Tab-separated table of C-alpha atoms and ligand atoms in Angstrom:
chain	number	residue	atom	x	y	z
A	1	MET	CA	144.777	219.575	-34.855
A	2	ARG	CA	145.657	216.717	-33.169
A	3	ALA	CA	148.072	214.281	-35.005
A	4	ALA	CA	149.475	211.554	-33.222
A	5	LYS	CA	151.315	207.559	-34.169
A	6	LYS	CA	149.697	204.879	-32.493
A	7	THR	CA	152.754	202.570	-31.802
A	8	GLY	CA	151.704	198.645	-30.420
A	9	VAL	CA	153.221	197.571	-27.185
A	10	ARG	CA	152.792	193.839	-26.371
A	11	GLY	CA	150.520	193.392	-23.475
A	12	GLN	CA	151.369	191.434	-20.821
A	13	GLY	CA	150.406	187.442	-19.756
A	14	LEU	CA	148.814	185.303	-22.104
A	15	GLY	CA	147.095	186.417	-25.359
A	16	VAL	CA	147.841	188.110	-28.588
A	17	ARG	CA	146.417	191.888	-27.438
A	18	ARG	CA	148.190	194.342	-28.739
A	19	LYS	CA	147.655	197.618	-27.042
A	20	LEU	CA	147.946	200.573	-28.831
A	21	ARG	CA	150.323	203.045	-27.109
A	22	GLU	CA	149.813	207.573	-28.441
A	23	THR	CA	152.633	209.314	-29.426
A	24	HIS	CA	151.656	212.785	-29.486
A	25	ILE	CA	153.147	214.423	-32.960
A	26	SER	CA	151.799	218.173	-33.385
A	27	GLY	CA	149.046	219.688	-32.575
A	28	ALA	CA	147.668	223.019	-33.318
A	29	GLU	CA	144.358	225.680	-32.653
A	30	GLY	CA	143.327	229.438	-33.094
A	31	ILE	CA	140.210	230.727	-33.573
A	32	TYR	CA	139.807	232.254	-37.395
A	33	GLU	CA	136.314	233.690	-39.662
A	34	GLU	CA	134.506	231.270	-41.499
A	35	LYS	CA	136.133	232.155	-45.150
A	36	ASP	CA	139.513	231.165	-43.204
A	37	VAL	CA	138.645	227.907	-42.201
A	38	LEU	CA	139.546	225.546	-45.670
A	39	GLN	CA	142.568	227.557	-46.045
A	40	ILE	CA	143.543	227.021	-42.450
A	41	CYS	CA	142.787	223.208	-41.867
A	42	ASN	CA	144.603	223.006	-45.035
A	43	GLU	CA	147.628	224.895	-43.134
A	44	TYR	CA	147.276	222.678	-40.156
A	45	LEU	CA	146.865	219.201	-42.291
A	46	LYS	CA	150.492	220.215	-43.681
A	47	ARG	CA	152.042	220.875	-40.404
A	48	ALA	CA	151.111	217.202	-39.570
A	49	VAL	CA	151.915	215.462	-42.723
A	50	ASN	CA	155.710	216.808	-42.556
A	51	HIS	CA	156.371	216.856	-38.990
A	52	PRO	CA	159.955	216.470	-37.714
A	53	ARG	CA	158.324	213.856	-34.595
A	54	GLY	CA	157.895	211.965	-37.769
A	55	LYS	CA	154.587	210.692	-39.069
A	56	PRO	CA	151.730	210.401	-37.687
A	57	ASP	CA	148.629	207.483	-38.122
A	58	GLU	CA	146.015	210.032	-37.052
A	59	ILE	CA	145.352	213.591	-37.949
A	60	VAL	CA	141.823	215.047	-36.219
A	61	ILE	CA	140.876	218.047	-36.882
A	62	THR	CA	137.643	219.465	-35.125
A	63	ILE	CA	135.692	222.892	-36.402
A	64	GLU	CA	133.383	224.254	-33.709
A	65	THR	CA	131.242	227.366	-34.304
A	66	ILE	CA	132.073	229.711	-31.251
A	67	LYS	CA	128.371	231.653	-30.494
A	68	GLN	CA	129.977	233.225	-26.937
A	69	LYS	CA	131.414	236.475	-26.742
A	70	ILE	CA	134.691	236.438	-26.970
A	71	LYS	CA	136.740	238.142	-24.734
A	72	THR	CA	139.593	240.537	-25.173
A	73	ILE	CA	143.143	239.863	-23.599
A	74	PRO	CA	146.752	241.967	-23.831
A	75	LEU	CA	149.904	240.652	-25.680
A	76	LEU	CA	152.886	239.582	-23.088
A	77	SER	CA	156.041	241.589	-24.288
A	78	VAL	CA	158.792	239.583	-26.655
A	79	LYS	CA	162.124	239.370	-24.554
A	80	THR	CA	165.049	237.191	-26.093
A	81	VAL	CA	167.376	235.465	-24.431
A	82	LYS	CA	170.324	234.381	-25.986
A	83	CYS	CA	171.676	231.521	-23.325
A	84	LYS	CA	174.537	229.561	-24.806
A	85	SER	CA	173.250	226.076	-23.011
A	86	PRO	CA	170.274	224.327	-21.854
A	87	ASP	CA	171.833	225.392	-18.343
A	88	GLU	CA	172.167	228.107	-18.913
A	89	ALA	CA	168.121	228.549	-19.521
A	90	LYS	CA	167.378	226.267	-17.182
A	91	GLY	CA	169.036	228.619	-14.744
A	92	ILE	CA	167.503	231.514	-16.007
A	93	ILE	CA	163.506	229.905	-15.844
A	94	ILE	CA	165.040	228.966	-11.968
A	95	GLN	CA	165.462	232.403	-11.072
A	96	LYS	CA	162.139	233.992	-12.969
A	97	LEU	CA	159.921	231.227	-10.980
A	98	ALA	CA	161.714	231.653	-8.195
A	99	SER	CA	161.395	235.271	-8.027
A	100	SER	CA	156.992	234.667	-9.283
A	101	GLY	CA	156.686	232.493	-5.716
A	102	VAL	CA	156.998	229.331	-6.823
A	103	SER	CA	158.635	227.005	-4.826
A	104	LYS	CA	161.552	224.347	-5.231
A	105	LYS	CA	160.037	221.758	-5.099
A	106	ALA	CA	157.108	222.573	-7.946
A	107	VAL	CA	160.446	224.028	-9.780
A	108	ASN	CA	162.018	220.740	-9.785
A	109	ASN	CA	158.762	219.321	-10.560
A	110	GLY	CA	158.371	220.630	-13.452
A	111	PHE	CA	161.545	220.363	-14.674
A	112	LYS	CA	160.608	216.376	-14.825
A	113	VAL	CA	157.213	216.776	-17.057
A	114	LEU	CA	160.205	219.444	-19.497
A	115	LYS	CA	162.549	216.586	-19.546
A	116	ALA	CA	160.631	213.789	-19.586
A	117	GLN	CA	161.063	211.287	-22.913
A	118	ARG	CA	157.362	210.941	-23.626
A	119	ALA	CA	155.811	214.414	-24.068
A	120	MET	CA	152.112	214.911	-23.892
A	121	ARG	CA	149.635	216.260	-25.890
A	122	GLY	CA	148.615	219.377	-23.371
A	123	ALA	CA	150.405	220.646	-20.264
A	124	SER	CA	150.873	219.810	-16.536
A	125	LEU	CA	149.247	222.241	-14.027
A	126	ILE	CA	151.385	222.114	-11.089
A	127	LEU	CA	150.565	223.760	-7.437
A	128	ALA	CA	152.969	226.545	-6.622
A	129	GLU	CA	153.416	225.851	-2.997
A	130	SER	CA	153.790	221.796	-2.787
A	131	GLY	CA	154.661	221.324	-6.186
A	132	ARG	CA	151.898	218.744	-6.448
A	133	ARG	CA	150.570	217.693	-9.974
A	134	VAL	CA	146.609	218.319	-11.128
A	135	GLU	CA	146.105	218.022	-14.438
A	136	PRO	CA	143.631	214.672	-14.230
A	137	ASP	CA	145.120	213.212	-17.130
A	138	LYS	CA	148.769	213.244	-16.313
A	139	ASN	CA	149.368	211.360	-19.417
A	140	ARG	CA	147.176	214.165	-22.032
A	141	GLY	CA	147.634	217.146	-20.347
A	142	VAL	CA	145.499	220.154	-20.357
A	143	ARG	CA	145.220	221.730	-23.648
A	144	ALA	CA	145.394	225.347	-24.475
A	145	SER	CA	142.895	226.243	-26.674
A	146	ARG	CA	140.422	228.635	-28.283
A	147	MET	CA	142.642	231.599	-28.906
A	148	GLY	CA	143.423	233.836	-31.709
A	149	ILE	CA	144.324	237.605	-32.961
A	150	GLY	CA	142.047	239.720	-34.750
A	151	LYS	CA	143.357	240.686	-38.829
A	152	THR	CA	144.486	243.738	-37.769
A	153	ALA	CA	146.261	242.531	-34.641
A	154	GLY	CA	147.518	240.237	-36.297
A	155	ARG	CA	149.622	241.845	-39.331
A	156	MET	CA	150.985	244.349	-36.692
A	157	LEU	CA	152.440	241.701	-34.335
A	158	ALA	CA	153.674	240.356	-37.860
A	159	GLN	CA	155.928	243.645	-38.490
A	160	LYS	CA	157.523	243.704	-35.320
A	161	LEU	CA	158.389	240.150	-34.740
A	162	SER	CA	159.703	240.160	-38.268
A	163	LYS	CA	162.208	243.370	-37.176
A	164	MET	CA	162.833	240.921	-34.404
A	165	GLY	CA	163.766	238.269	-36.745
A	166	ILE	CA	161.412	235.822	-35.833
A	167	ASN	CA	158.300	236.479	-37.473
A	168	THR	CA	157.457	232.904	-37.501
A	169	ALA	CA	153.718	231.002	-36.811
A	170	THR	CA	155.969	228.963	-33.912
A	171	VAL	CA	156.732	232.515	-32.227
A	172	LYS	CA	153.577	233.291	-33.197
A	173	GLU	CA	151.385	230.426	-32.079
A	174	ALA	CA	152.911	230.203	-28.698
A	175	LEU	CA	153.455	234.085	-27.673
A	176	ILE	CA	149.355	234.147	-28.083
A	177	LEU	CA	148.600	230.683	-25.976
A	178	ALA	CA	151.244	232.166	-23.362
A	179	SER	CA	149.313	235.394	-23.498
A	180	LYS	CA	145.865	233.277	-22.739
A	181	VAL	CA	147.637	230.628	-19.744
A	182	ALA	CA	149.252	234.778	-18.175
A	183	SER	CA	145.371	235.632	-18.357
A	184	CYS	CA	144.078	232.939	-16.152
A	185	PRO	CA	144.066	234.434	-12.811
A	186	ASP	CA	144.861	231.131	-10.801
A	187	ILE	CA	148.415	231.225	-13.275
A	188	ILE	CA	151.726	232.439	-12.171
A	189	ALA	CA	153.929	231.251	-14.571
A	190	GLU	CA	154.438	229.197	-17.237
A	191	ALA	CA	157.441	227.331	-18.708
A	192	CYS	CA	158.079	225.308	-22.289
A	193	VAL	CA	160.509	223.413	-24.430
A	194	SER	CA	159.206	222.161	-27.498
A	195	ASP	CA	159.045	219.060	-28.267
A	196	ASP	CA	160.566	219.126	-31.593
A	197	PRO	CA	163.637	217.677	-32.165
A	198	ASP	CA	164.741	220.246	-34.139
A	199	TYR	CA	163.460	223.713	-32.475
A	200	THR	CA	165.929	224.435	-29.421
A	201	THR	CA	164.525	227.880	-28.247
A	202	GLY	CA	161.371	228.078	-25.002
A	203	TYR	CA	159.968	230.526	-22.728
A	204	PHE	CA	159.113	231.474	-19.850
A	205	ALA	CA	156.036	233.693	-19.259
A	206	SER	CA	154.220	235.428	-16.796
A	207	GLY	CA	151.830	238.399	-16.464
A	208	LYS	CA	154.024	240.415	-15.109
A	209	LYS	CA	157.502	239.023	-16.619
A	210	GLY	CA	155.923	238.728	-19.649
A	211	TYR	CA	157.169	236.154	-22.713
A	212	LEU	CA	160.940	235.365	-22.275
A	213	ARG	CA	162.848	233.564	-25.205
A	214	LEU	CA	165.196	231.129	-24.601
A	215	VAL	CA	167.869	230.494	-26.642
A	216	ASN	CA	169.257	226.700	-26.202
A	217	ILE	CA	167.249	225.482	-24.234
A	218	LYS	CA	167.505	221.963	-25.098
A	219	GLU	CA	170.537	220.144	-27.864
A	220	PRO	CA	169.463	219.419	-31.061
A	221	GLY	CA	167.933	215.912	-31.695
A	222	GLU	CA	166.342	215.645	-28.603
A	223	MET	CA	162.373	214.349	-28.251
A	224	HIS	CA	161.299	215.742	-24.783
A	225	GLY	CA	159.486	218.925	-24.840
A	226	GLY	CA	156.234	219.956	-22.888
A	227	ARG	CA	154.591	222.560	-20.977
A	228	VAL	CA	154.152	223.653	-17.535
A	229	PHE	CA	150.959	225.883	-15.556
A	230	PHE	CA	152.225	226.977	-12.484
A	231	ILE	CA	148.708	227.941	-9.877
A	232	LYS	CA	147.764	229.258	-6.708
A	233	GLU	CA	148.549	226.931	-4.412
A	234	ASN	CA	144.197	227.210	-3.309
A	235	ALA	CA	143.400	227.679	-7.368
A	236	ASP	CA	140.039	226.585	-8.229
A	237	ILE	CA	141.828	223.824	-10.555
A	238	ALA	CA	138.141	222.827	-12.687
A	239	GLY	CA	137.809	226.412	-13.633
A	240	VAL	CA	141.038	227.020	-14.818
A	241	ILE	CA	141.349	224.088	-17.125
A	242	ARG	CA	137.443	225.364	-18.162
A	243	TYR	CA	139.041	228.758	-19.084
A	244	LEU	CA	141.947	227.297	-20.937
A	245	GLU	CA	139.949	224.849	-22.918
A	246	ARG	CA	136.860	226.467	-23.336
A	247	ILE	CA	137.129	230.168	-22.985
A	248	PRO	CA	137.207	232.340	-26.627
A	249	VAL	CA	139.939	234.734	-26.054
A	250	ILE	CA	141.593	237.468	-28.319
A	251	ILE	CA	144.507	239.899	-28.636
A	252	ARG	CA	143.103	242.841	-30.296
A	253	ARG	CA	146.064	245.097	-29.520
A	254	VAL	CA	149.531	244.801	-30.025
B	301	WAQ	N1	148.243	223.411	-24.486
B	301	WAQ	C1	149.024	223.096	-23.507
B	301	WAQ	N2	149.791	222.364	-23.577
B	301	WAQ	C2	150.873	222.593	-25.180
B	301	WAQ	C3	149.501	223.153	-26.363
B	301	WAQ	C4	148.299	223.922	-25.609
B	301	WAQ	N3	148.372	223.967	-26.941
B	301	WAQ	N4	150.619	222.636	-27.707
B	301	WAQ	C5	151.624	222.331	-27.360
B	301	WAQ	N5	151.218	221.723	-25.372
B	301	WAQ	C6	152.377	221.500	-24.741
B	301	WAQ	C7	152.838	219.907	-24.922
B	301	WAQ	O1	153.088	219.188	-24.097
B	301	WAQ	C8	153.757	220.032	-26.403
B	301	WAQ	O2	154.768	218.486	-25.976
B	301	WAQ	C9	154.514	221.226	-25.694
B	301	WAQ	O3	154.051	221.440	-24.880
B	301	WAQ	C10	155.273	221.529	-26.771
B	301	WAQ	O4	155.182	222.166	-27.751
B	301	WAQ	O5	159.789	232.202	-29.402
B	301	WAQ	O6	156.283	224.824	-30.596
B	301	WAQ	O7	154.444	222.630	-30.045
B	301	WAQ	O8	160.859	230.851	-30.501
B	301	WAQ	O9	156.309	221.888	-29.421
B	301	WAQ	C11	158.607	227.777	-27.721
B	301	WAQ	C12	159.329	228.974	-28.359
B	301	WAQ	C13	157.874	227.186	-28.994
B	301	WAQ	C14	158.576	229.676	-29.322
B	301	WAQ	C15	156.677	226.033	-28.629
B	301	WAQ	O10	155.567	223.751	-28.659
B	301	WAQ	C16	159.567	230.980	-29.044
B	301	WAQ	C17	156.965	224.825	-28.990
B	301	WAQ	P1	155.321	222.609	-29.246
B	302	MG	MG1	156.249	220.343	-31.522
């Protein structure tokens, strides 16, 4: 599902043409059994029309049958750091990225994306050494899709997260997404800040270090947010994008 607001911006020069600019409101994706699809659409729609980023005037739902074999991936381990301020959270991300082998330049460029006022619909891909942004569409970014969790594993995950007091759709979806991203061999690490003004927990994630939640990564009310996937300098970029967007993966063990 994706929901957007279309705002008219006055075109330059003469004429009455108004260009429409899309503001990303909300998005969601997953892999589900056929019998659950209608209910999921209903939940996604509710989320789109009732969103803290604003009221969308376009909502698009795409449903596709998956015919390929679905690849099983591991779930990342979860930890929470109760940071006291955005600066403390930023410090931890910088340290984790550096020890994962991401250069200062790349880290700086990553923070530019995470702090940009105009949130992208997808993630930025940044080369870990040169810091070059390589996603083909810099406004849209790359959207990870086709990831899910099996029924039994989903129940176990809900139980575990409940014990930690964080059994919410936001955490589950972000954790499943981060697990797919980390399962891509060319991706070194990910950093995420929610673009929801009332959601102030972000995370750092990597296959080696797991999913590290960072409380107070932004001040309440701030509209910025985003995701950055730091990729190997010599990565097969088209291959990374194909994996993130098209290859179906599922978590079966928690
Ligand atoms: N693929 C790539 N990038 C995405 C995707 C996706 N499927 N979904 C969202 N993004 C990017 C996009 O730039 C959004 O603006 C940004 O991430 C934030 O998306 O453990 O809610 O859906 O407490 O607002 C993380 C912490 C919550 C969860 C993340 O992200 C926790 C969140 P949002
Ligand atoms: Mg959001």
